[in-house]
XYZ file of C-alpha atoms in Angstrom:
673
model
C -15.823 -32.766 30.860
C -18.758 -33.583 33.141
C -21.666 -31.185 33.748
C -20.544 -30.837 37.359
C -16.999 -29.787 36.488
C -18.288 -27.285 33.923
C -20.580 -25.715 36.506
C -17.739 -25.458 39.019
C -15.468 -23.800 36.461
C -18.113 -21.224 35.515
C -18.937 -20.608 39.197
C -15.240 -19.994 40.000
C -14.806 -17.547 37.123
C -17.988 -15.731 38.120
C -16.835 -15.511 41.746
C -13.482 -13.990 40.664
C -15.242 -11.453 38.457
C -17.683 -10.424 41.209
C -14.811 -10.059 43.647
C -12.968 -7.748 41.291
C -16.052 -5.623 40.716
C -16.805 -5.323 44.438
C -13.223 -4.397 45.289
C -13.128 -1.768 42.548
C -9.864 -3.164 41.171
C -8.843 -4.728 37.907
C -6.463 -7.523 37.307
C -4.427 -6.512 34.252
C -3.654 -9.410 32.040
C -5.628 -11.824 34.177
C -7.809 -12.845 31.261
C -11.188 -12.186 32.904
C -14.024 -14.166 31.342
C -16.001 -12.372 28.674
C -19.661 -13.105 28.076
C -20.008 -14.391 24.508
C -22.856 -12.158 23.385
C -21.718 -11.604 19.813
C -19.634 -9.085 17.949
C -22.229 -6.310 18.060
C -22.514 -6.482 21.844
C -18.722 -6.557 22.218
C -18.349 -3.449 20.035
C -19.604 -1.127 22.739
C -20.214 2.588 22.363
C -16.710 3.577 23.426
C -15.186 1.395 20.720
C -17.526 2.906 18.160
C -16.485 6.377 19.340
C -12.852 5.353 18.974
C -13.472 4.153 15.433
C -15.261 7.382 14.445
C -12.543 9.582 15.981
C -9.767 7.801 14.114
C -11.704 7.924 10.842
C -12.270 11.684 11.207
C -8.558 12.363 11.628
C -7.688 10.015 8.780
C -10.287 11.662 6.560
C -8.682 15.058 7.182
C -5.180 13.841 6.356
C -5.550 11.262 3.580
C -4.813 11.991 -0.050
C -6.163 10.375 -3.198
C -3.078 11.378 -5.186
C -0.653 8.730 -3.931
C -2.566 5.659 -5.116
C -1.349 3.566 -8.084
C 2.107 5.178 -8.351
C 4.007 2.102 -7.089
C 4.354 -0.880 -9.418
C 3.505 -3.364 -6.640
C 0.230 -1.569 -6.041
C -0.503 -1.400 -9.764
C -0.125 -5.173 -10.053
C -2.552 -5.851 -7.190
C -5.001 -3.226 -8.440
C -4.883 -4.525 -12.023
C -5.584 -8.000 -10.655
C -8.579 -6.593 -8.773
C -9.903 -4.882 -11.912
C -9.423 -8.009 -14.027
C -11.294 -10.016 -11.412
C -14.024 -7.383 -11.239
C -14.493 -6.954 -14.979
C -13.849 -10.430 -16.380
C -13.567 -12.821 -13.439
C -9.931 -13.414 -14.456
C -6.583 -12.977 -12.693
C -4.438 -12.003 -15.682
C -2.917 -8.543 -16.002
C -1.044 -6.476 -18.563
C 2.600 -7.452 -19.186
C 3.742 -3.836 -18.609
C 3.988 -3.847 -14.780
C 5.334 -7.404 -14.888
C 8.234 -6.213 -17.042
C 8.919 -3.337 -14.634
C 9.334 -5.910 -11.866
C 11.790 -7.903 -13.954
C 9.338 -10.650 -14.941
C 8.976 -12.499 -18.232
C 7.512 -10.570 -21.130
C 7.127 -13.562 -23.494
C 4.736 -15.619 -21.372
C 1.335 -16.455 -22.913
C -0.405 -15.043 -19.840
C 0.765 -12.712 -17.096
C -0.148 -12.882 -13.417
C 0.829 -10.759 -10.464
C 3.238 -12.389 -8.037
C 1.429 -11.022 -4.999
C -1.337 -12.528 -2.899
C -4.965 -11.989 -3.832
C -6.304 -10.784 -0.480
C -6.124 -7.065 -1.236
C -7.453 -7.588 -4.763
C -10.509 -9.328 -3.285
C -11.139 -6.587 -0.710
C -10.839 -3.937 -3.433
C -13.925 -5.375 -5.114
C -16.029 -3.323 -2.690
C -14.807 0.172 -3.705
C -14.701 -0.924 -7.357
C -18.490 -1.303 -7.241
C -18.787 2.420 -6.497
C -16.344 3.793 -9.074
C -18.746 4.347 -11.983
C -21.514 6.119 -10.011
C -18.971 8.305 -8.176
C -17.358 9.291 -11.483
C -20.745 10.205 -12.986
C -21.923 12.201 -9.964
C -18.765 14.007 -8.844
C -16.588 14.163 -11.949
C -13.520 12.627 -13.511
C -10.945 11.252 -11.088
C -13.116 11.701 -7.993
C -13.473 7.953 -7.503
C -9.788 7.622 -6.618
C -10.538 8.578 -3.017
C -12.569 5.379 -2.553
C -9.400 3.312 -2.195
C -7.650 5.286 0.574
C -11.048 5.435 2.269
C -11.069 1.640 2.180
C -7.639 1.659 3.853
C -8.984 4.195 6.349
C -11.698 1.759 7.426
C -9.311 -1.217 7.556
C -6.777 0.666 9.680
C -9.369 2.174 12.019
C -10.806 -1.325 12.535
C -7.302 -2.566 13.354
C -6.962 0.150 16.008
C -10.313 -0.835 17.532
C -9.206 -4.471 17.583
C -6.084 -3.410 19.492
C -8.417 -1.983 22.136
C -10.632 -5.086 22.108
C -7.657 -7.394 22.620
C -6.590 -5.409 25.675
C -10.189 -5.437 26.897
C -10.293 -9.237 26.784
C -6.929 -9.345 28.537
C -8.494 -7.416 31.429
C -7.115 -3.900 30.932
C -8.926 -0.662 31.708
C -10.426 1.660 29.110
C -7.668 4.278 29.498
C -5.022 1.737 28.572
C -7.067 0.569 25.616
C -7.499 4.098 24.252
C -3.817 4.925 24.639
C -2.882 1.788 22.729
C -5.459 2.222 19.949
C -4.572 5.868 19.342
C -0.878 5.034 19.596
C -1.217 2.480 16.821
C -3.409 4.738 14.669
C -1.194 7.843 14.771
C 2.248 6.939 16.155
C 3.131 4.208 13.640
C 3.376 3.977 9.822
C -0.287 2.924 9.850
C -1.167 6.625 9.510
C 0.766 7.386 6.293
C -0.115 3.991 4.790
C -3.794 4.932 4.654
C -3.089 6.845 1.431
C -1.089 4.117 -0.333
C -1.961 0.858 -2.053
C 0.161 -1.481 0.045
C -1.355 -4.734 1.310
C 0.271 -4.419 4.751
C -2.722 -2.654 6.392
C -4.901 -5.628 5.424
C -2.272 -8.076 6.679
C -2.105 -6.231 10.010
C -5.892 -6.322 10.339
C -5.987 -10.075 9.716
C -3.259 -10.892 12.242
C -4.701 -8.801 15.059
C -8.249 -9.983 14.279
C -7.122 -13.612 14.520
C -5.503 -12.861 17.886
C -8.707 -11.237 19.171
C -10.863 -14.127 17.986
C -8.613 -16.554 19.866
C -8.621 -14.356 22.974
C -12.365 -13.853 22.994
C -13.148 -17.434 22.108
C -10.992 -18.916 24.865
C -12.199 -16.485 27.544
C -15.933 -16.717 26.900
C -18.112 -18.281 29.569
C -19.907 -20.241 26.866
C -17.261 -20.887 24.268
C -18.454 -21.222 20.707
C -16.700 -22.943 17.844
C -17.554 -19.879 15.697
C -14.754 -17.891 17.321
C -12.269 -20.614 16.406
C -13.560 -20.723 12.841
C -13.229 -16.930 12.619
C -9.646 -17.077 13.909
C -8.664 -19.746 11.395
C -10.470 -17.972 8.568
C -8.715 -14.634 9.127
C -5.322 -16.330 9.452
C -5.927 -18.158 6.189
C -6.983 -14.925 4.514
C -3.780 -13.301 5.814
C -1.806 -16.021 4.019
C -3.904 -15.458 0.878
C -2.861 -11.804 1.113
C 0.818 -12.674 1.642
C 1.954 -16.288 1.590
C 5.030 -15.694 3.762
C 2.718 -15.166 6.748
C 2.084 -18.923 6.793
C 5.151 -19.192 9.003
C 3.245 -17.446 11.812
C 0.358 -19.946 11.949
C 2.178 -22.375 14.315
C 2.578 -19.537 16.827
C -1.172 -18.926 16.839
C -1.893 -22.656 17.003
C 0.424 -23.158 19.975
C -1.041 -20.167 21.800
C -4.567 -21.459 21.234
C -3.670 -24.927 22.501
C -2.019 -23.737 25.723
C -4.790 -21.196 26.336
C -7.723 -23.575 25.953
C -8.858 -25.031 29.230
C -11.127 -27.985 29.893
C -11.009 -31.613 28.925
C -8.803 -32.934 26.179
C -11.855 -33.742 24.071
C -13.148 -30.158 24.150
C -9.701 -28.767 23.377
C -9.340 -31.061 20.402
C -12.803 -30.152 19.120
C -12.150 -26.409 19.252
C -8.680 -26.857 17.809
C -10.105 -28.768 14.856
C -12.568 -25.946 14.193
C -9.585 -23.562 14.214
C -7.568 -25.612 11.733
C -10.342 -26.480 9.268
C -10.602 -23.035 7.587
C -6.809 -22.813 7.460
C -6.694 -26.137 5.609
C -9.436 -24.964 3.238
C -7.579 -21.730 2.528
C -4.438 -23.798 1.961
C -6.283 -25.771 -0.708
C -7.493 -22.559 -2.354
C -3.980 -21.062 -2.351
C -2.498 -24.280 -3.758
C -5.064 -24.294 -6.578
C -4.369 -20.647 -7.352
C -0.625 -21.300 -7.448
C -1.171 -24.232 -9.789
C -3.310 -22.087 -12.071
C -0.996 -19.063 -12.076
C 2.474 -20.558 -11.671
C 2.036 -24.238 -12.753
C 2.847 -25.691 -9.315
C 1.009 -25.758 -5.984
C 4.264 -24.886 -4.208
C 5.287 -22.114 -6.595
C 4.736 -18.416 -6.078
C 5.393 -15.340 -8.133
C 8.735 -14.954 -6.409
C 11.130 -17.091 -8.417
C 13.650 -19.081 -6.364
C 12.379 -17.782 -3.036
C 15.143 -19.574 -1.126
C 17.787 -17.540 -2.936
C 16.205 -14.246 -1.856
C 17.358 -14.429 1.776
C 20.771 -12.920 1.095
C 21.028 -10.086 3.604
C 23.453 -10.733 6.497
C 21.312 -11.228 9.591
C 22.994 -8.587 11.745
C 22.835 -6.011 8.939
C 19.141 -6.685 8.420
C 18.394 -6.555 12.141
C 20.204 -3.244 12.521
C 18.411 -1.776 9.515
C 14.962 -2.933 10.632
C 15.261 -2.141 14.321
C 17.847 0.558 15.011
C 18.854 2.490 11.893
C 17.570 6.076 11.486
C 16.711 5.201 7.888
C 14.235 2.353 8.445
C 14.501 1.399 12.107
C 11.214 0.590 13.803
C 12.252 2.397 16.986
C 12.070 5.651 14.993
C 8.933 5.012 12.930
C 7.032 3.187 15.714
C 8.698 4.350 18.966
C 6.282 2.278 21.065
C 8.363 -0.722 19.982
C 11.036 0.491 22.408
C 8.769 -0.596 25.269
C 8.258 -4.130 23.931
C 11.342 -5.745 25.583
C 10.433 -4.090 28.898
C 6.857 -5.341 28.629
C 7.943 -8.869 27.688
C 10.118 -8.982 30.787
C 7.168 -7.959 32.967
C 4.887 -10.537 31.325
C 7.043 -13.481 32.362
C 5.083 -13.906 35.609
C 1.689 -12.316 34.987
C 1.054 -13.513 31.411
C 3.397 -16.372 30.479
C 1.182 -17.532 27.607
C 1.078 -14.057 26.022
C 4.840 -13.828 26.606
C 5.366 -17.000 24.572
C 2.986 -15.813 21.834
C 4.468 -12.349 21.398
C 8.070 -13.537 21.643
C 7.590 -16.252 19.040
C 5.620 -14.021 16.680
C 8.049 -11.097 16.826
C 11.203 -13.190 16.530
C 9.977 -15.190 13.543
C 8.728 -12.184 11.570
C 11.703 -9.940 12.353
C 14.345 -12.562 11.586
C 12.565 -13.622 8.384
C 12.332 -10.035 7.126
C 15.894 -9.207 8.226
C 17.271 -11.927 5.942
C 15.147 -10.859 2.945
C 16.996 -9.362 -0.014
C 14.946 -6.144 0.206
C 14.389 -6.087 3.963
C 13.469 -2.376 3.841
C 10.343 -3.124 1.788
C 11.419 -1.177 -1.284
C 10.012 2.300 -1.753
C 8.022 2.894 1.421
C 7.835 4.853 4.672
C 9.570 2.990 7.466
C 9.953 -0.807 7.785
C 6.951 -1.754 5.661
C 7.428 -5.508 5.985
C 7.107 -5.301 9.779
C 3.767 -3.504 9.516
C 1.687 -6.715 9.943
C 2.992 -7.238 13.498
C 3.040 -3.584 14.612
C -0.493 -3.648 16.124
C 0.501 -6.702 18.165
C 3.675 -4.903 19.257
C 1.525 -1.982 20.414
C -0.687 -4.386 22.404
C 2.411 -5.863 24.008
C 3.839 -2.426 24.823
C 0.534 -1.286 26.358
C 0.449 -4.232 28.746
C 3.183 -2.569 30.794
C 0.941 0.387 31.645
C -0.909 -1.300 34.481
C 1.922 -3.459 35.776
C 4.591 -0.793 36.248
C 4.112 2.441 38.156
C 4.880 5.656 36.263
C 5.039 3.848 32.928
C 2.466 6.198 31.404
C 4.971 9.083 30.848
C 7.244 6.751 28.875
C 4.310 5.429 26.848
C 2.942 8.918 26.190
C 6.387 10.193 25.168
C 6.737 7.372 22.632
C 3.287 8.163 21.256
C 4.040 11.874 20.856
C 7.380 11.241 19.140
C 5.723 8.689 16.856
C 2.976 11.152 15.935
C 5.528 13.821 14.981
C 7.628 11.437 12.888
C 4.698 9.870 11.051
C 3.167 13.282 10.437
C 6.230 13.824 8.231
C 5.186 10.753 6.242
C 1.628 12.060 5.996
C 2.684 15.544 4.855
C 5.133 14.429 2.155
C 4.742 11.505 -0.239
C 7.728 9.222 0.389
C 8.426 9.081 -3.368
C 9.244 12.806 -3.335
C 12.350 12.365 -1.202
C 13.504 9.431 -3.340
C 13.039 11.505 -6.504
C 14.848 14.462 -4.931
C 17.964 12.497 -3.964
C 17.943 10.799 -7.353
C 18.569 14.155 -9.037
C 22.129 13.591 -7.823
C 23.867 12.489 -11.008
C 26.622 10.484 -9.306
C 26.398 7.058 -7.736
C 27.636 6.348 -4.222
C 30.027 3.546 -3.176
C 28.390 1.579 -0.351
C 29.814 -1.370 1.532
C 26.623 -3.395 1.809
C 25.964 -7.022 0.996
C 23.050 -9.033 -0.262
C 21.462 -6.366 -2.464
C 19.871 -7.148 -5.872
C 22.340 -6.796 -8.742
C 20.008 -4.387 -10.553
C 20.655 -1.770 -7.871
C 24.391 -1.251 -8.448
C 27.233 -1.283 -10.957
C 30.708 -2.624 -10.246
C 33.698 -0.357 -10.784
C 37.177 -0.376 -9.247
C 36.168 -3.301 -7.083
C 33.311 -1.350 -5.484
C 29.535 -1.436 -5.744
C 28.154 1.940 -6.831
C 24.520 2.535 -5.916
C 22.043 5.152 -7.034
C 21.231 7.685 -4.298
C 17.664 6.445 -3.704
C 19.085 3.130 -2.472
C 21.395 5.039 -0.144
C 18.353 6.471 1.670
C 18.030 3.022 3.277
C 21.620 2.948 4.551
C 23.237 6.395 4.876
C 21.998 8.120 8.080
C 22.409 11.600 6.573
C 19.915 10.608 3.840
C 17.295 9.277 6.247
C 13.746 9.929 4.971
C 12.885 11.408 8.373
C 15.489 14.147 7.912
C 14.668 14.420 4.223
C 10.948 14.981 4.784
C 11.667 17.643 7.399
C 13.957 19.348 4.864
C 11.298 19.150 2.140
C 8.675 20.696 4.443
C 11.010 23.616 5.130
C 11.420 24.010 1.377
C 7.644 23.869 0.811
C 6.464 26.255 3.516
C 9.428 28.563 4.056
C 11.093 28.661 0.639
C 14.432 27.561 2.104
C 16.892 27.135 0.443
C 15.007 28.327 -2.669
C 11.517 29.287 -3.785
C 9.353 26.622 -5.367
C 7.453 29.325 -7.207
C 10.650 30.589 -8.781
C 11.581 27.050 -9.760
C 8.255 26.482 -11.508
C 8.345 29.865 -13.236
C 11.779 29.049 -14.623
C 13.400 32.137 -13.132
C 16.036 29.925 -11.520
C 18.443 28.669 -14.157
C 20.012 26.036 -11.944
C 19.047 24.841 -8.499
C 21.827 22.682 -7.105
C 21.568 22.034 -3.377
C 24.427 20.595 -1.380
C 23.006 17.911 0.901
C 26.042 15.912 2.002
C 26.980 13.351 0.854
C 25.095 14.306 -2.347
C 24.089 17.306 -4.429
C 20.493 17.580 -5.613
C 19.835 19.365 -8.900
C 16.119 20.149 -8.835
C 16.139 21.630 -12.336
C 16.809 18.145 -13.720
C 13.434 16.848 -12.592
C 10.580 17.756 -14.931
C 8.290 15.035 -13.576
C 4.852 16.642 -12.999
C 4.112 14.204 -10.160
C 7.309 15.249 -8.358
C 6.620 18.955 -8.858
C 3.026 18.647 -7.690
C 3.829 16.611 -4.590
C 6.674 18.974 -3.761
C 4.194 21.866 -3.609
C 1.478 20.369 -1.416
C 0.381 17.433 0.713
C -2.869 17.384 -1.315
C -5.116 16.501 1.606
C -8.302 15.369 -0.090
C -10.855 16.836 2.329
C -9.249 20.286 2.390
C -8.898 20.476 -1.385
C -12.474 19.282 -1.855
C -14.030 21.735 0.612
C -12.004 24.678 -0.722
C -12.657 23.702 -4.370
C -8.945 23.565 -5.150
C -8.317 22.883 -8.845
C -6.932 19.408 -9.368
C -3.583 19.001 -11.071
C -4.162 17.517 -14.497
C -2.146 14.359 -13.850
C -4.489 13.519 -10.951
C -7.777 13.955 -12.827
C -7.568 10.451 -14.261
C -9.479 7.717 -12.405
C -7.035 4.908 -11.670
C -9.827 2.506 -12.569
C -9.856 3.827 -16.140
C -6.067 3.543 -16.436
C -6.250 -0.050 -15.210
C -8.992 -0.820 -17.761
C -6.627 0.497 -20.426
C -3.929 -1.882 -19.186
C -6.463 -4.711 -19.451
C -6.849 -3.661 -23.068
C -3.075 -3.981 -23.495
C -3.350 -7.481 -22.048
C -6.070 -8.347 -24.576
C -3.896 -7.057 -27.431
C -0.985 -9.196 -26.216
C -3.287 -12.246 -26.233
C -4.693 -11.405 -29.676
C -8.213 -10.759 -28.373
C -8.989 -7.620 -30.372
C -12.699 -7.551 -29.534
C -11.993 -7.408 -25.803
C -9.227 -4.882 -26.410
C -11.656 -2.575 -28.217
C -14.189 -2.905 -25.381
C -11.513 -2.073 -22.813
C -10.168 0.918 -24.721
C -13.693 2.205 -25.379
C -14.477 1.929 -21.669
C -11.219 3.689 -20.801
C -12.019 6.496 -23.253
C -15.361 7.074 -21.527
C -13.803 6.972 -18.052
C -10.711 9.014 -18.947
C -11.775 11.407 -21.741
C -8.889 13.824 -21.040
C -6.220 11.152 -21.422
C -5.070 10.528 -24.982
C -3.512 7.068 -24.641
C -6.713 4.923 -24.768
C -8.087 7.021 -27.640
C -4.874 6.485 -29.610
C -4.940 2.743 -28.987
C -8.615 2.448 -29.879
C -8.123 4.370 -33.129
C -5.275 2.060 -34.161
C -7.482 -0.984 -33.681
C -10.267 0.652 -35.680
C -7.881 1.445 -38.521
C -6.657 -2.166 -38.544
C -10.283 -3.264 -38.953
C -10.810 -0.844 -41.832
C -12.929 1.554 -39.777
C -10.877 4.671 -40.468
C -13.820 7.065 -40.186
C -14.640 5.751 -36.696
C -10.954 6.033 -35.802
C -10.974 9.691 -36.857
C -14.121 10.347 -34.811
C -12.462 8.838 -31.738
C -9.479 11.181 -32.081
C -11.650 14.217 -32.829
C -13.641 13.523 -29.684
C -10.448 13.837 -27.659
C -9.631 17.124 -29.447
C -12.986 18.687 -28.533
C -12.758 21.953 -26.530
C -11.829 21.579 -22.874
C -10.206 18.167 -23.306
C -6.838 19.078 -24.707
C -3.398 18.516 -23.244
C -0.641 20.107 -25.300
C 1.854 17.269 -24.824
C -0.712 14.599 -25.630
C -2.361 16.634 -28.376
C 0.754 16.343 -30.531
C 0.459 12.561 -30.692
C -3.281 12.790 -31.422
C -2.806 15.340 -34.226
C -0.097 13.235 -35.834
C -2.160 10.055 -35.722
C -5.266 11.870 -36.956
C -3.293 13.169 -39.939
C -2.180 9.626 -40.733
C -5.781 8.359 -40.487
C -6.997 11.092 -42.850
C -4.217 10.194 -45.245
C -5.356 6.550 -45.251
C -8.886 7.617 -46.139
C -7.655 9.801 -48.995
C -8.523 13.103 -47.273
C -5.275 14.775 -48.226
C -6.293 18.344 -47.357
C -7.510 17.302 -43.905
C -4.296 15.351 -43.360
C -2.164 18.356 -44.364
C -4.099 20.577 -41.946
C -3.428 18.203 -39.061
C 0.269 17.941 -39.995
C 0.543 21.747 -39.937
C -1.113 21.956 -36.519
C 1.287 19.294 -35.312
C 4.264 21.357 -36.473
C 3.031 24.359 -34.485
C 2.905 22.140 -31.378
C 6.298 20.524 -32.071
C 8.855 23.333 -32.238
C 11.882 21.022 -32.461
C 12.967 17.388 -32.670
C 13.834 14.808 -35.311
C 10.204 13.891 -35.846
C 9.450 17.484 -36.843
C 11.878 17.297 -39.766
C 10.335 14.051 -40.993
C 6.824 15.539 -40.796
C 7.943 18.649 -42.713
C 9.361 16.502 -45.510
C 6.196 14.424 -45.682
C 4.059 17.567 -45.734
C 6.013 18.861 -48.720
C 5.420 15.553 -50.491
C 1.674 15.864 -49.898
C 1.657 19.466 -51.067
C 3.458 18.570 -54.296
C 0.860 17.652 -56.937
C 1.411 14.260 -58.499
C 1.456 14.066 -62.360
């Protein structure tokens, strides 16, 4: 491009912009040039206000008691802790076995991408000081707060994308708030899924491309940023690599100027993607012995769901359909139709991106995303769907009522996901003791048993397929139970004054007396909003006083034991004991290692420290008393051992182990000749 042609192009863009300003009109979707003055200048005051507003609402509605309860999240968090503590990627075999992985491998790695584990290094730096200053378990809130920041940034980027596309501030605010509160982004703040990070990366890459191609003085840095964030998205979840060609094509058709300049900017876009590809290949070789391997064995055999069944489930079903959990998606086809003339390049980008991701997920064996709220695997493209839906606001008269109605319905539905942990409904339906025959194909064999030529599924799987068991209806039912005591009183259930609570919820019956899980009971009682409980000094349920960091350190100790590294195991268990003094498991494991090394007196001291006043849990105390008695017996302190055995018997009113302890106690009490 010659200097003269560049000057003419800039002069033409400037003339168009001045004309729009003088006329007092905007040209939605026209792609007005943006002055490349840097990120801090682009993030104007109104975008900062938007970010702060969203964070305030999130802060009032997030909970720190939903983190680390899903095995997928445990695997990614354990990877983060291993990276933070030892600079290693290995994890304990326990969560691997829960996911059906090998238990006999010499080393165990999570099958998920490393993006979230890398981002979690930031809150991990603050865990120890927060624990020391505010008390045990208080550091858990750092991780949903991290998600809060990621999701609020994603909402701001939604607004920035629309700004670079030439839309007014009202449209941008509607879209940003619609994404923040009328989609599953709101409930996901409190969970340890990687989808919020994936969504941030995809929308950030789109904004970098938009801003970089519409700047008056285009800089290669915007292209590098776009490629870097796309590569990091693939590091977070490798399946997103299939979306890179869509971004590349959009960038190529959007870039103007000479062929040489286009090629130069395109190269800057692809370089970080290639570098990330090399990093991912090396990581795969290290973890899974092949650059093309991933933690998902035989990936090609996992796309077993019939396409139409998956599409119905993802898009239209009341159980997981995106039109229910993100109602703004209803406007996407309408908006795409309107974009065919005004924004053909954005039409091609959005159409390609949505089709590829939706079809890919629809064929996946677990298209619903496992235990989650709404279509979790579509979450990465939801902010882009909101951008697409918002583009209809300034091209169609009276479209605002439709947009606002979708936002309000989405807020109400996702408030159900905020108020009730999605695991509670799954646990409730699973108190039904009978399986259900379902005519569905492509499901994992572990989910059903075959009998009389039918596949019989547990009720929690049916929540993805049977409309009557939709989580939306289930959460509304649970809220009525919590706040109105209908059909029974939770207080009476906990006090044991109700002998049997069997609720008919066609097509199942739920027997709440069967569930003794403290997590289920606690979540059934309250949403556990962190800010409210903190300001009102609500006592924390005992199962939530443990810092998840300490539990993960304990699992790193289990990993060290499996590898035969007893020194590291002792360091991990000692660290876990200091972080989680009210939790018996690391103390028990540490004492066993000390006994094996002939340090029985130190083992006894470790157990006695747990039994100090104010640190006892009756259920866990039994195991500690029994092990302490055995340690005393090894050291020849027979009287001390007998005392601990007697205390154990008072804590263990029944059971086979009680009889064995009684017999052993009689043997100790009988003097030997």
